[in-house]
Structure formats: C-alpha cells, structure tokens
Short mmCIF file of C-alpha atoms and ligand atoms in Angstrom, two decimals:
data_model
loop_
_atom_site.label_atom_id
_atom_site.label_comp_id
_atom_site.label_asym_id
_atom_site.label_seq_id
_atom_site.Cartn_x
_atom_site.Cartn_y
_atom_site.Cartn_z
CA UNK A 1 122.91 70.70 84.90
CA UNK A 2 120.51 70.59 87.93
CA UNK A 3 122.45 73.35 90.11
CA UNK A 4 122.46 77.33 89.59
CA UNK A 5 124.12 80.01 91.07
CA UNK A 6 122.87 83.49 89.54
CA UNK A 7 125.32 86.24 90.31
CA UNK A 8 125.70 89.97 89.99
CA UNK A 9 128.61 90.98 87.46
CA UNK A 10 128.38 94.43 88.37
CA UNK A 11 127.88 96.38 91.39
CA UNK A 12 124.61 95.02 92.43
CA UNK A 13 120.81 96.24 91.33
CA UNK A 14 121.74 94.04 87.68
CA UNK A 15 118.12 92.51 87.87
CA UNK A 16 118.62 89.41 89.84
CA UNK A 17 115.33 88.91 91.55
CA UNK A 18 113.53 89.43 88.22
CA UNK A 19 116.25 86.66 86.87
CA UNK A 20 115.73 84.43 89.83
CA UNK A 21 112.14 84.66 89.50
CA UNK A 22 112.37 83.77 86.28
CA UNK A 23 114.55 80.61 86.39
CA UNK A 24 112.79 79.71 90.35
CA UNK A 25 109.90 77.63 87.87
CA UNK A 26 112.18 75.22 87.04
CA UNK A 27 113.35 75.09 90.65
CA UNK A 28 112.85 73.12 93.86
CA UNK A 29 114.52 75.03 96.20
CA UNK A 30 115.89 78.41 96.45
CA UNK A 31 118.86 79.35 98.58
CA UNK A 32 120.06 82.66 99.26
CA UNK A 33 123.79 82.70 100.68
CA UNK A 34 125.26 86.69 101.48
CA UNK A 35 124.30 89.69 102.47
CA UNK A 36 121.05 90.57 104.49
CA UNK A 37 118.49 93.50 104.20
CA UNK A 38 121.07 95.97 102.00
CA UNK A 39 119.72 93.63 99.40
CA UNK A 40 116.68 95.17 97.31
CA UNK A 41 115.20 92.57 94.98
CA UNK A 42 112.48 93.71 92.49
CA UNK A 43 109.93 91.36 90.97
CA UNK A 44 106.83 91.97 88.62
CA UNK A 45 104.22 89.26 88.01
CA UNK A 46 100.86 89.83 86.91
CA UNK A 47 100.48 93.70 87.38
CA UNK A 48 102.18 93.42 91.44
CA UNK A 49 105.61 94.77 92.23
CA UNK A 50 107.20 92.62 94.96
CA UNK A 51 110.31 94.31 96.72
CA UNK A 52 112.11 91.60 98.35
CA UNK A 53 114.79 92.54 100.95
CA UNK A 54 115.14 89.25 102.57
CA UNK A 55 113.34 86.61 101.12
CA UNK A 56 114.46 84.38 98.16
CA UNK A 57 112.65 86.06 94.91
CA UNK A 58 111.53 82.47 93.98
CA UNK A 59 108.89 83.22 96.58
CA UNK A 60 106.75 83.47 94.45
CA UNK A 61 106.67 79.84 92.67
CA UNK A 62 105.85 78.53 95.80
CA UNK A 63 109.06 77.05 96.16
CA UNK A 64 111.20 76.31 99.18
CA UNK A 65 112.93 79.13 100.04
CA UNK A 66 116.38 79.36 102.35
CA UNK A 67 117.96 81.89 104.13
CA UNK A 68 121.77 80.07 104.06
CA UNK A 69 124.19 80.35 106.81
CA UNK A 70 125.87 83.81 104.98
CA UNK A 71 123.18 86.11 105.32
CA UNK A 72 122.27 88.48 108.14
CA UNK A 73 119.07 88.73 109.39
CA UNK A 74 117.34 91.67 111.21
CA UNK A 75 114.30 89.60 112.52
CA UNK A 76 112.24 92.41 112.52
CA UNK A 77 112.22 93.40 108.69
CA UNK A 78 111.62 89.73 107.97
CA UNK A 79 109.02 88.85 109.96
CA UNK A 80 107.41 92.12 108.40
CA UNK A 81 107.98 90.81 104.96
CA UNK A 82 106.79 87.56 105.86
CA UNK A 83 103.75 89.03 107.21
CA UNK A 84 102.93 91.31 104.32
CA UNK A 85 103.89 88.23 102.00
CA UNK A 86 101.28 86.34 103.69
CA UNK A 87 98.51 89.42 103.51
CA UNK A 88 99.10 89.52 100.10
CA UNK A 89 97.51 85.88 100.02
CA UNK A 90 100.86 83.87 99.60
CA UNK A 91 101.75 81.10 101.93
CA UNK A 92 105.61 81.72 101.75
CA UNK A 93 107.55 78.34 102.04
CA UNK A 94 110.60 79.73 104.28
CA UNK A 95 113.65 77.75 105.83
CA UNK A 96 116.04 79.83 107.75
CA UNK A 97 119.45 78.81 108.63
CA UNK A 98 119.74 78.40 112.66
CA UNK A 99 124.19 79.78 111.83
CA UNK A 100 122.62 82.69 110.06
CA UNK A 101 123.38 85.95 112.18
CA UNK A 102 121.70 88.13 114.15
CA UNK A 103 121.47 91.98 113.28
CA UNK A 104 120.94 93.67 116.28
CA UNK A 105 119.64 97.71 116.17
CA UNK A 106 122.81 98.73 118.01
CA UNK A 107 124.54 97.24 113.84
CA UNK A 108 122.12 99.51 112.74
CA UNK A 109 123.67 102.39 115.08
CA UNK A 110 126.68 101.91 114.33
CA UNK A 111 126.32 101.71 110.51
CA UNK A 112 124.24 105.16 110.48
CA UNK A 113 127.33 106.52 112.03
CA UNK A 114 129.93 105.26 110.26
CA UNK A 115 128.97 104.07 107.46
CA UNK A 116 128.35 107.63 105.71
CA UNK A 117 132.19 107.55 103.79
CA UNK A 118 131.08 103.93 101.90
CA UNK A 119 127.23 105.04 101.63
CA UNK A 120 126.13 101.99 102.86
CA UNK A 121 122.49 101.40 102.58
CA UNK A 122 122.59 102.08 106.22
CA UNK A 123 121.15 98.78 107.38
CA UNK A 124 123.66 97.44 110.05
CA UNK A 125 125.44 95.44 107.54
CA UNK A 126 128.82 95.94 108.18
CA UNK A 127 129.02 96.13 111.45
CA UNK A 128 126.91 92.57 111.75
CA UNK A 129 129.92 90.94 109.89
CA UNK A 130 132.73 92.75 111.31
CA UNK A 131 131.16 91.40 115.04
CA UNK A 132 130.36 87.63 113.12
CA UNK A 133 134.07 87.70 112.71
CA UNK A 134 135.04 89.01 115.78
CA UNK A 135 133.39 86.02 117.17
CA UNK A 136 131.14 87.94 119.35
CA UNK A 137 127.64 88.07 117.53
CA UNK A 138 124.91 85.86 117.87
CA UNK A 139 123.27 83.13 115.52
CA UNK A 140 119.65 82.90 115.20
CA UNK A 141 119.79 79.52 117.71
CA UNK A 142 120.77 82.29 120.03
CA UNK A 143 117.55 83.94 119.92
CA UNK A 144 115.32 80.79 119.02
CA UNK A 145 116.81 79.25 122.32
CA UNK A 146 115.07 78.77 125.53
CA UNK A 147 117.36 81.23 127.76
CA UNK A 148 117.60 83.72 124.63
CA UNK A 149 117.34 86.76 126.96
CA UNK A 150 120.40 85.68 128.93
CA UNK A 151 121.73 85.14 125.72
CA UNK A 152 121.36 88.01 124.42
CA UNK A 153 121.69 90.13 127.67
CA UNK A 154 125.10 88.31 127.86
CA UNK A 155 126.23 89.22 124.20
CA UNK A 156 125.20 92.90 124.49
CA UNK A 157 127.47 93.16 127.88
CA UNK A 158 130.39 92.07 125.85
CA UNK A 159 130.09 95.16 123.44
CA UNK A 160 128.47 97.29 126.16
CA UNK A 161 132.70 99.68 126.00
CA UNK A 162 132.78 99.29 122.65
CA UNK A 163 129.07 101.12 122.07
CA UNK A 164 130.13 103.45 124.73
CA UNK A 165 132.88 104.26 123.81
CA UNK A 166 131.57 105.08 119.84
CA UNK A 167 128.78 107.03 121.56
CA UNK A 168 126.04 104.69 120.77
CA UNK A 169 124.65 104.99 123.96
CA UNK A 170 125.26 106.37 127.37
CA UNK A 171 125.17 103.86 130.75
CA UNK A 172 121.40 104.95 131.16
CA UNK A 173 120.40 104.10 127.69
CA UNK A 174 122.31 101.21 127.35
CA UNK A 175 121.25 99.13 130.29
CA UNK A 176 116.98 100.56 128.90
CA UNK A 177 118.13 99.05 125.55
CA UNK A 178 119.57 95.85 127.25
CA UNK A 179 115.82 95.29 128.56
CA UNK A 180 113.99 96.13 125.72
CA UNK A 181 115.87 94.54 122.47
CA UNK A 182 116.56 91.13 125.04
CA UNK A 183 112.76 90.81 125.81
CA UNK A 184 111.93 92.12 121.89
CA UNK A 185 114.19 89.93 120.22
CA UNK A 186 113.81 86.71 122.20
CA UNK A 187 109.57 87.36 121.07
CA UNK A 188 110.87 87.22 116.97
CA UNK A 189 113.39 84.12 118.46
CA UNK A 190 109.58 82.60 118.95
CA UNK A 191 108.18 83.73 115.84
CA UNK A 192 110.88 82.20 113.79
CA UNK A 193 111.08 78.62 115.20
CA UNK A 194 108.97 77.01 112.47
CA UNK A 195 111.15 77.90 110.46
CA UNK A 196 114.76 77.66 111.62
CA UNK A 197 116.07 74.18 110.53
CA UNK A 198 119.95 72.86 109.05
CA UNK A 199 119.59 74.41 105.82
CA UNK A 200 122.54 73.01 104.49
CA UNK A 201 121.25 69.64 105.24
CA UNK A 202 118.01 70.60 103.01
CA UNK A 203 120.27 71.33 100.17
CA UNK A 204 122.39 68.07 100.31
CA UNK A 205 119.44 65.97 100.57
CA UNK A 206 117.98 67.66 97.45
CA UNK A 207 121.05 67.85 95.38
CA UNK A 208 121.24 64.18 96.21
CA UNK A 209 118.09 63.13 95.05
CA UNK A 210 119.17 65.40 92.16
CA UNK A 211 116.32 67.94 92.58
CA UNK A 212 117.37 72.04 90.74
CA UNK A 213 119.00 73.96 93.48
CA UNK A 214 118.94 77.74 92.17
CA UNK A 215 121.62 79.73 94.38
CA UNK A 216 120.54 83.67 94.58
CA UNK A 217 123.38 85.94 95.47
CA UNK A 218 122.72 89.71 96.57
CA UNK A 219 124.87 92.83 95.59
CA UNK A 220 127.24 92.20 92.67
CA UNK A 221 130.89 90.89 92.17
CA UNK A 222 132.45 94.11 92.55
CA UNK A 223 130.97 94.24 95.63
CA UNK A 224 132.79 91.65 97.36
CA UNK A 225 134.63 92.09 100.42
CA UNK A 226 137.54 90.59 98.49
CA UNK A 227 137.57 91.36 94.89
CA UNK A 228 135.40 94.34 94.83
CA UNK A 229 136.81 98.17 94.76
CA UNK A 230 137.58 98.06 98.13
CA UNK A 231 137.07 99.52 100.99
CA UNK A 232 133.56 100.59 98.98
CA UNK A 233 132.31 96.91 99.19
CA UNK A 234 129.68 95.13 101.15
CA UNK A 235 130.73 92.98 104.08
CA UNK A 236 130.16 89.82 102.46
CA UNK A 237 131.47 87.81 99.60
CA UNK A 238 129.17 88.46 96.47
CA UNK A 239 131.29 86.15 94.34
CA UNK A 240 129.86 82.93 93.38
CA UNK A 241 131.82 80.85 95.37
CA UNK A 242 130.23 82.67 98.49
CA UNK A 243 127.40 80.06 97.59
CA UNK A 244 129.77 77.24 98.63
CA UNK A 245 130.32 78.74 101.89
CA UNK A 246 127.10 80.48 102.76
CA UNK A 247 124.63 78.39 101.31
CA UNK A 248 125.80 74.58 101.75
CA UNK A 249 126.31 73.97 97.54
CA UNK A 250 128.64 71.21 97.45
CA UNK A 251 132.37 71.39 96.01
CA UNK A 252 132.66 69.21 93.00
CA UNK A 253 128.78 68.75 92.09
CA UNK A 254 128.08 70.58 88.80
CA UNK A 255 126.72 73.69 88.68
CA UNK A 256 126.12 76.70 85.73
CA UNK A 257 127.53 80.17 87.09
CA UNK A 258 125.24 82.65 85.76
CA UNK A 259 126.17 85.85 85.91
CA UNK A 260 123.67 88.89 85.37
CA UNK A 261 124.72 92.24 83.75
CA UNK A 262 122.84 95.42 82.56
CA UNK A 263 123.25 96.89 79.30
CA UNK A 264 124.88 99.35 80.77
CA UNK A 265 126.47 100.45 84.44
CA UNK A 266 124.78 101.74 87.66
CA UNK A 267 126.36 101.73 91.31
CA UNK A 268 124.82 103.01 94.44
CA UNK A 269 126.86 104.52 97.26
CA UNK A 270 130.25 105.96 96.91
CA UNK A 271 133.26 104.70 95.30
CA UNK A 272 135.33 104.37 91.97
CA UNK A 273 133.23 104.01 88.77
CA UNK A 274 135.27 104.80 85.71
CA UNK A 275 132.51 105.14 83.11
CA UNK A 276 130.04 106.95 85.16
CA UNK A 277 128.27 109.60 82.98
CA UNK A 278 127.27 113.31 84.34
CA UNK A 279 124.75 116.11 83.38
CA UNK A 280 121.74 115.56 81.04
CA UNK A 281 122.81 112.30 80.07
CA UNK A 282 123.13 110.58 83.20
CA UNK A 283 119.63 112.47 83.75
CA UNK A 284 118.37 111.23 80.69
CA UNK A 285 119.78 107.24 81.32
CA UNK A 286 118.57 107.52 85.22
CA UNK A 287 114.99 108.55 84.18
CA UNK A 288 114.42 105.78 81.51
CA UNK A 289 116.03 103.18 83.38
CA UNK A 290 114.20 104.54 86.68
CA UNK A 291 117.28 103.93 88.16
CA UNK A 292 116.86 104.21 92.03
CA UNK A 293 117.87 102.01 94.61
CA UNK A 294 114.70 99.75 94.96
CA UNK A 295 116.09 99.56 99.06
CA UNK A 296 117.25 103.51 99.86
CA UNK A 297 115.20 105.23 97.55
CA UNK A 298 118.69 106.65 96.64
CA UNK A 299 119.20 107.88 92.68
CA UNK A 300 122.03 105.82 91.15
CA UNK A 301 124.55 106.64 89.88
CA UNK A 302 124.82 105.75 86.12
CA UNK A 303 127.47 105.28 82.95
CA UNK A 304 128.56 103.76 79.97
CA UNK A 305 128.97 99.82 79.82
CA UNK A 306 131.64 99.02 81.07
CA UNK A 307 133.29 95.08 79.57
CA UNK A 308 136.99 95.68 81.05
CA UNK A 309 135.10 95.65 84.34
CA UNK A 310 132.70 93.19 83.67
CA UNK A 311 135.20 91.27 81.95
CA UNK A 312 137.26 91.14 85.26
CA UNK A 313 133.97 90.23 87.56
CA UNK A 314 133.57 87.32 84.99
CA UNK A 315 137.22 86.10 85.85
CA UNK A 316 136.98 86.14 89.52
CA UNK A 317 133.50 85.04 89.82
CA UNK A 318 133.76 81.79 86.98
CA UNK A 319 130.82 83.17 85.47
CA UNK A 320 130.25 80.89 82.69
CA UNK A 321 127.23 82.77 80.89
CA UNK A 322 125.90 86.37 81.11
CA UNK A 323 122.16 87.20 81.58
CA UNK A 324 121.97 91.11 80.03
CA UNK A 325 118.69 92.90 81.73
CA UNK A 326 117.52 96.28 80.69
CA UNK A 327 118.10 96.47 76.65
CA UNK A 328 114.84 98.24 76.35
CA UNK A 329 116.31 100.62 78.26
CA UNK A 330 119.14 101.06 76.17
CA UNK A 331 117.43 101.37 73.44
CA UNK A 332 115.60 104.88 74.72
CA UNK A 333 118.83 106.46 74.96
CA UNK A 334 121.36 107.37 72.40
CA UNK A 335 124.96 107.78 72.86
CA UNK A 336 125.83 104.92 75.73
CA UNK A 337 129.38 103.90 74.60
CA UNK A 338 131.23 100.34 75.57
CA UNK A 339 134.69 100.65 77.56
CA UNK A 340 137.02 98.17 76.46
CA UNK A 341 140.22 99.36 78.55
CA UNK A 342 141.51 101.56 80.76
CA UNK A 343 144.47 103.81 80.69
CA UNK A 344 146.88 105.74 83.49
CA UNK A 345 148.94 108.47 82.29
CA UNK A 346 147.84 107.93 78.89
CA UNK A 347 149.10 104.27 78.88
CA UNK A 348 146.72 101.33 78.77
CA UNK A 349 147.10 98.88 81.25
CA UNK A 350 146.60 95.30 81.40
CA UNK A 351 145.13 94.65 84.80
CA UNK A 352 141.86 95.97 87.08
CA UNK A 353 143.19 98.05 89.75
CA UNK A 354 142.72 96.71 93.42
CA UNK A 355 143.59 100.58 94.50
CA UNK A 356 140.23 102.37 94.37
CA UNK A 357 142.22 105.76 94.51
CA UNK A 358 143.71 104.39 90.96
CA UNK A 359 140.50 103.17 89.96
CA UNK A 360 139.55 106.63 90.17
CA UNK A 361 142.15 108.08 88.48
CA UNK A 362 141.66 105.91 84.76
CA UNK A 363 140.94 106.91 81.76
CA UNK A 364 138.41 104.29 79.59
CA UNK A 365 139.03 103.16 76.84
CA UNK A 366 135.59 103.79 74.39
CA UNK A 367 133.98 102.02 71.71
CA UNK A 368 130.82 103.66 70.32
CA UNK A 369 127.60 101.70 70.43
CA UNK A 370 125.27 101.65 67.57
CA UNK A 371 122.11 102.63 68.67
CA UNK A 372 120.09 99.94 69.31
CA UNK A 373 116.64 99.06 67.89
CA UNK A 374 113.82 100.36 70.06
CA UNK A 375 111.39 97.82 69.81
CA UNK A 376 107.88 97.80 71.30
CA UNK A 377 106.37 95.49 73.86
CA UNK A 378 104.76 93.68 71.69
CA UNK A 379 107.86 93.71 68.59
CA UNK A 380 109.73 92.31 71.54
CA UNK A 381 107.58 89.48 72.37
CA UNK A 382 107.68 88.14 68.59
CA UNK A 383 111.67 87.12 69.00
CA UNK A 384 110.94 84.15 72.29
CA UNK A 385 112.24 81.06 71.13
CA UNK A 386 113.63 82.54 68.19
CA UNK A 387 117.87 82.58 67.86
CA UNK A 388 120.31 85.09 68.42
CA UNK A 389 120.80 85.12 64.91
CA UNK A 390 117.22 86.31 64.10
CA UNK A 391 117.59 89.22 66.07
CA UNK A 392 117.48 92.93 64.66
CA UNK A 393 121.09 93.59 63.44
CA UNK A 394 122.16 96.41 65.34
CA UNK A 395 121.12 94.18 69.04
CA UNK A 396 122.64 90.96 67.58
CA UNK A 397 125.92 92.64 66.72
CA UNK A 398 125.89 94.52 69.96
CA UNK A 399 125.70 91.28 71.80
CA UNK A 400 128.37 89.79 69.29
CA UNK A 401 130.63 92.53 70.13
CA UNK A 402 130.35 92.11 73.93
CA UNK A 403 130.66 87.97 73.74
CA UNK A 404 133.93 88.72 72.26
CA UNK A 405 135.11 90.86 74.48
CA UNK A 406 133.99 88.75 77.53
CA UNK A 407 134.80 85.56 76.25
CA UNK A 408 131.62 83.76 77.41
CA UNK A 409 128.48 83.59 75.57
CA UNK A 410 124.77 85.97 76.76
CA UNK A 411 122.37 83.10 77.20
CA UNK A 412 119.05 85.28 78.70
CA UNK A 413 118.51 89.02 76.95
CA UNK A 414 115.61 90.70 80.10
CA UNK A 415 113.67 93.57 77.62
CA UNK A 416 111.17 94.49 80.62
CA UNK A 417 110.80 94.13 84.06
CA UNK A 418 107.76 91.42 84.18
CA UNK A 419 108.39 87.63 83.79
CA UNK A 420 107.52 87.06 80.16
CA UNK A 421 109.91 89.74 79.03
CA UNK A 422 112.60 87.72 78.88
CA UNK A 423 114.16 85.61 75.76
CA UNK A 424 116.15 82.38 76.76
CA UNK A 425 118.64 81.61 73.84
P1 IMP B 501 126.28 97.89 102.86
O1 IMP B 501 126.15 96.59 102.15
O2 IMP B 501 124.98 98.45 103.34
O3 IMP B 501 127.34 97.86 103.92
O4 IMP B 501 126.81 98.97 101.77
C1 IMP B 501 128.10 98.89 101.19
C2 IMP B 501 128.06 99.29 99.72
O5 IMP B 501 127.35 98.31 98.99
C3 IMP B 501 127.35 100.61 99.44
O6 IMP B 501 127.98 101.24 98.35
C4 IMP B 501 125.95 100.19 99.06
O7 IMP B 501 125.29 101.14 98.25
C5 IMP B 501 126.27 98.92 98.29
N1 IMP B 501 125.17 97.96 98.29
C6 IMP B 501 124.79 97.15 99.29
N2 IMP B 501 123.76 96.39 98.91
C7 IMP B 501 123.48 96.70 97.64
C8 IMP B 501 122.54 96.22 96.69
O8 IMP B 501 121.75 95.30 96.94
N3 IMP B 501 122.57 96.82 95.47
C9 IMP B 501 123.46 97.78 95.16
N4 IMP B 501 124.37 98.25 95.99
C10 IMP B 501 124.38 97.72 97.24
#
C-alpha cells in the first residue's frame, strides 16, 4: 500500500514526528492536514533535536512537504521555522495550501483570554476555526494577493464589535492594530508566494502516478472536535479521516491507518483522564519519560495505559495497526497498570462516555503489568529485524496482551527517541 495516514490514538504528544520521520524515507511527499502551531513535533537525528510546530517532520528527508487545506497558519512562526530550518543548512522543500487559514494575533488574543478553562496551548487555535466556520476568516490567497491590505483591513472591520466588545482592544488600539498587522501580514503574504500552490492537486497527481503519500496528523484522536472528550478538544478533527478533508487523500484509494500510542498515557491541558496517576509516581513516570509539552513547556499530566480508551480511538479513527513509542520508558518504572474497563457506580459499562463530567466520574478497570525488561541501548538494537516472537517474554506478552484487547496488531515498537531506535515487525 503506497498511502499512509499516521495518527495519534491518544491525546496527542504519542511520538508522531519521530514516527513520521521515520516512515518520511520511504516517502515522496508529506502532507500535514489539522491543526496549526498547538502542534509540537519532536525529532532526533544524528545528535540534533528538531521541534517542529508547523512543518511536516519528514523535513528532514528532503521530501516535499505540504501544509493541506486543514491547518492554520500563523505566518509569522512559520516563516521563523523556515528560516531557522534553512540556518541550520537544510533547504526545506515546502508547499503550502493557498485554502489554508490565516491566524491572525487578535486568535491569539482571544485564545489567551478564553482559552484558560480547556488549557489550550494558547496559540489562537480555536478561535482561528471557530471564525473559518463562521465564514469570516481569511485564506492565505488573502494575504498572498495583490490588494492583501484591503483584504485584510476589510476582514478585521468585520470583527472590529466582536473584539470590542470581548475587550481585545479599545477604538484607539484597534484602528493602530488595523495598520500595523495589514501592512505586517501582507509583507509574510510576499514571503510565502513561492510556496503557496493547490496542494491537493500535488497529492492527486502523485497518488496517480502511484508515488507514497505519508499523511501526518497533529494532536491525537481524543482530541477531535467530534469524538474527543469534549469541550476539552482541539478545534480540528484529529481523526484520520480529517486527512480526506484537510489534506486532499482521495476516498476509495488504499491507504494503511496507522495509529501511534505510548506505552502508557499523558494529556496536556485540562480535562477527563481516568487513569491519570498522582504523587511520587506520576513524579517518577513524568521525569523518565521527560514528559513536557515539547510546545508550552507545560509538565504533563501522566497515568496508567489506558486500552478501553485506546481501544475506542482505534474504533472511531479505523486505525488498522498501532505504532507503541516510549517502552524504554516503561521499562524504568515499576507499577504502570493496563485499564481494561471502566465502571459507574460500581457497574461496568459497555460504552466510552461522550459526557466529560462522566468521564470524570469512572472508575478503571486494572490489570497489572509485569514489569517489563529494561534493556540497554545497545540490548535494544540486537532485536531489528528480528520477530515479535523473539522478543524478551515479559515485552512480547505485554504486547500480546494489548493486541487482544485492541483487536489490531502493534506493527512498529519506538525504544528511544532517535531514528534507529525503532523495530518494524
Ligand atoms: P488548542 O489546540 O490550543 O486549542 O488546545 C486544546 C487542547 O488540546 C488543550 O488541552 C491542549 O493542551 C491540547 N493540545 C493541542 N495541541 C496539542 C498537541 O499537539 N499535543 C497535546 N495536546 C495538545
């Protein structure tokens, strides 16, 4: 199968970029299809740490890179992390979708405000999509276009009540801010023309000529606008048929879902999360996992592994295969349990809650974990190309026990951050 979509399975920071990276070789293009800057995508190669908030991580093949029509761009940021992409002596290969939105630093306002009872990562997110859908934002071609100020002075006038009436700005600073983002704004419009182009027409003409299209989604599946544990979601649709929409993969052509998981559970911001450990050993987990949002800086929270979830992020998102990152970690810490189930009032239920005040309130369902083999660097390294069945017992019937439960089989086992740390089964 020549198409990919790689997915989150959780809520978000499962290791995608080091996943994408990974299967980017065998890739000619690379699309990204939701979210925008929230997205913090870590990749290690040869001793460097790349933090990619924007950019596709198969940057760093050399590949073609897209920015699909269901992410949101703040121009800004990306022209920064083009530019220090470029000092660092890459020649990034960057197409940028000209339906892609706009985020504008009055999203950013807004979202600093507001966005305090979700914890968003702060980064105008939200209120990007909530305007997209309103039908009142603009589209990079707005800002890549000839009369882009007008454009832009035009859009700002039709929220001008609505960010005076939230006490964004006052009359004064509004109509300074109308001058200054216009003029600033329609200077990125500039920058970006090389690279603006029909993106989805770049990814029919390669899936026609049958070339690997690798689809990198950001957050995770309980993220989603939709599914997720609503209302703390992101504003777009993490699921893997966002790649459909966002980023032009065609409807009937065949594609491998690939969803990616941790060994255990971490979530950033607020909301439900019904295995999330306290005390030392979320201390303990955090540390060895250095679990902290690679885009906030903020700690995250962490927990036991959580299947009944996962299992349900595997239904709606037709994952068909589970990458599981961080087993090293895992492996440093004793005492990480598997939920299988949930109860409410002591009775075990047979569905996922779409009420995050229920969420909150159930009880999991625990297996214990045999502690898993803490293997070196090195010990690692001697299992590539071997099969599951040669691995140490206690990981192989760890990832026996979770297959079951999930119904679908874990193809890629990530036991590091850099590239080579990785076994494909
Ligand atoms: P927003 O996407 O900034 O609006 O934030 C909404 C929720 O999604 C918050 O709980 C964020 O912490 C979470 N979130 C957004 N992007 C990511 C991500 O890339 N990884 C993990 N959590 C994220």
């Amino acid at each position: 199968m020549k198409n990919t979509i790689v997915v989150g399975a959780q809520w978000g920071d499962e290791g995608k970029g080091k996943l994408v990276d990974v299967l980017a070789e065998q890739s000619d293009l690379v699309v990204r299809f939701n979210g925008g800057g929230n997205a913090g995508h870590t990749v290690m190669h040869a001793g460097e740490t790349y933090k990619f908030h924007y950019m596709p991580s198969g940057m760093l093949h050399n590949k073609v890179c897209i920015l699909g029509t269901g992410v949101v761009i703040n121009p800004k940021d990306l022209l920064e992390e083009i530019q220090s992409f470029t000092d660092s002596g890459h020649a990034p290969k960057l197409k940028i979708s000209a339906r892609a939105h706009v985020i504008f630093p009055h999203h950013q306002l807004i979202d600093e405000k507001g966005g305090g009872k979700i914890g968003t990562t702060g980064r105008g997110i939200g209120p990007t999509y909530s305007q997209k859908a309103s039908r009142i934002n603009l589209r990079i071609l707005d800002i890549i276009a000839d009369d882009a100020i007008t454009r832009i002075k035009d859009a700002l006038r039709d929220v001008k009540d609505m960010l005076l009436a939230d006490e964004i700005f006052t009359e004064e600073t509004f109509q300074q801010y109308c001058e200054t983002v216009s003029a600033e704004y329609a200077s990125y419009g500039n920058q970006f023309k090389p690279y603006v182009t029909d993106t989805e027409d770049l990814v029919r003409i390669a899936t026609k000529a049958e070339e690997a299209v690798l689809f990198e989604g950001a957050q995770g599946t309980l993220l989603d606008l939709n599914y997720g544990t609503y209302p703390f979601v992101t504003s777009s649709s993490t699921l893997a048929a966002a790649a459909f929409v966002g980023g032009g993969a065609i409807p009937g052509v065949p594609i491998r879902i690939l969803g990616i998981t941790k060994a255990y559970t971490t979530r950033v911001g607020e909301g439900p999360f019904p295995t999330e450990l306290g005390g030392d050993a979320a201390t303990n987990l955090r540390e060895a996992g250095h679990e902290y949002g690679a885009t906030t800086g903020r700690p995250r929270r962490v927990g036991h592994l959580d299947l009944y979830a996962l299992r349900y992020a595997i239904r709606i998102s037709g994952i068909q295969e589970l990458a599981m990152t961080k087993i090293d970690t895992l492996a440093l810490v004793n005492g990480v349990k598997a939920c299988i189930g949930y109860k409410i009032d002591g009775k075990k239920i047979d569905y996922f809650p779409a009420d995050a005040p229920t969420l909150e309130l159930v009880e999991p369902i625990y297996t214990d974990i045999p502690d898993i083999a803490d293997l070196s660097k090195d010990e690692w390294k001697t299992y590539q190309g071997k099969s599951k069945a040669d691995l140490p017992e206690s990981i192989k019937s760890y990832i026996k026990f979770i297959e079951e439960f999930v119904e679908i089989p874990i193809t890629i086992l990530s036991h590091g951050p850099e590239r080579n740390e990785t076994i494909v089964f």
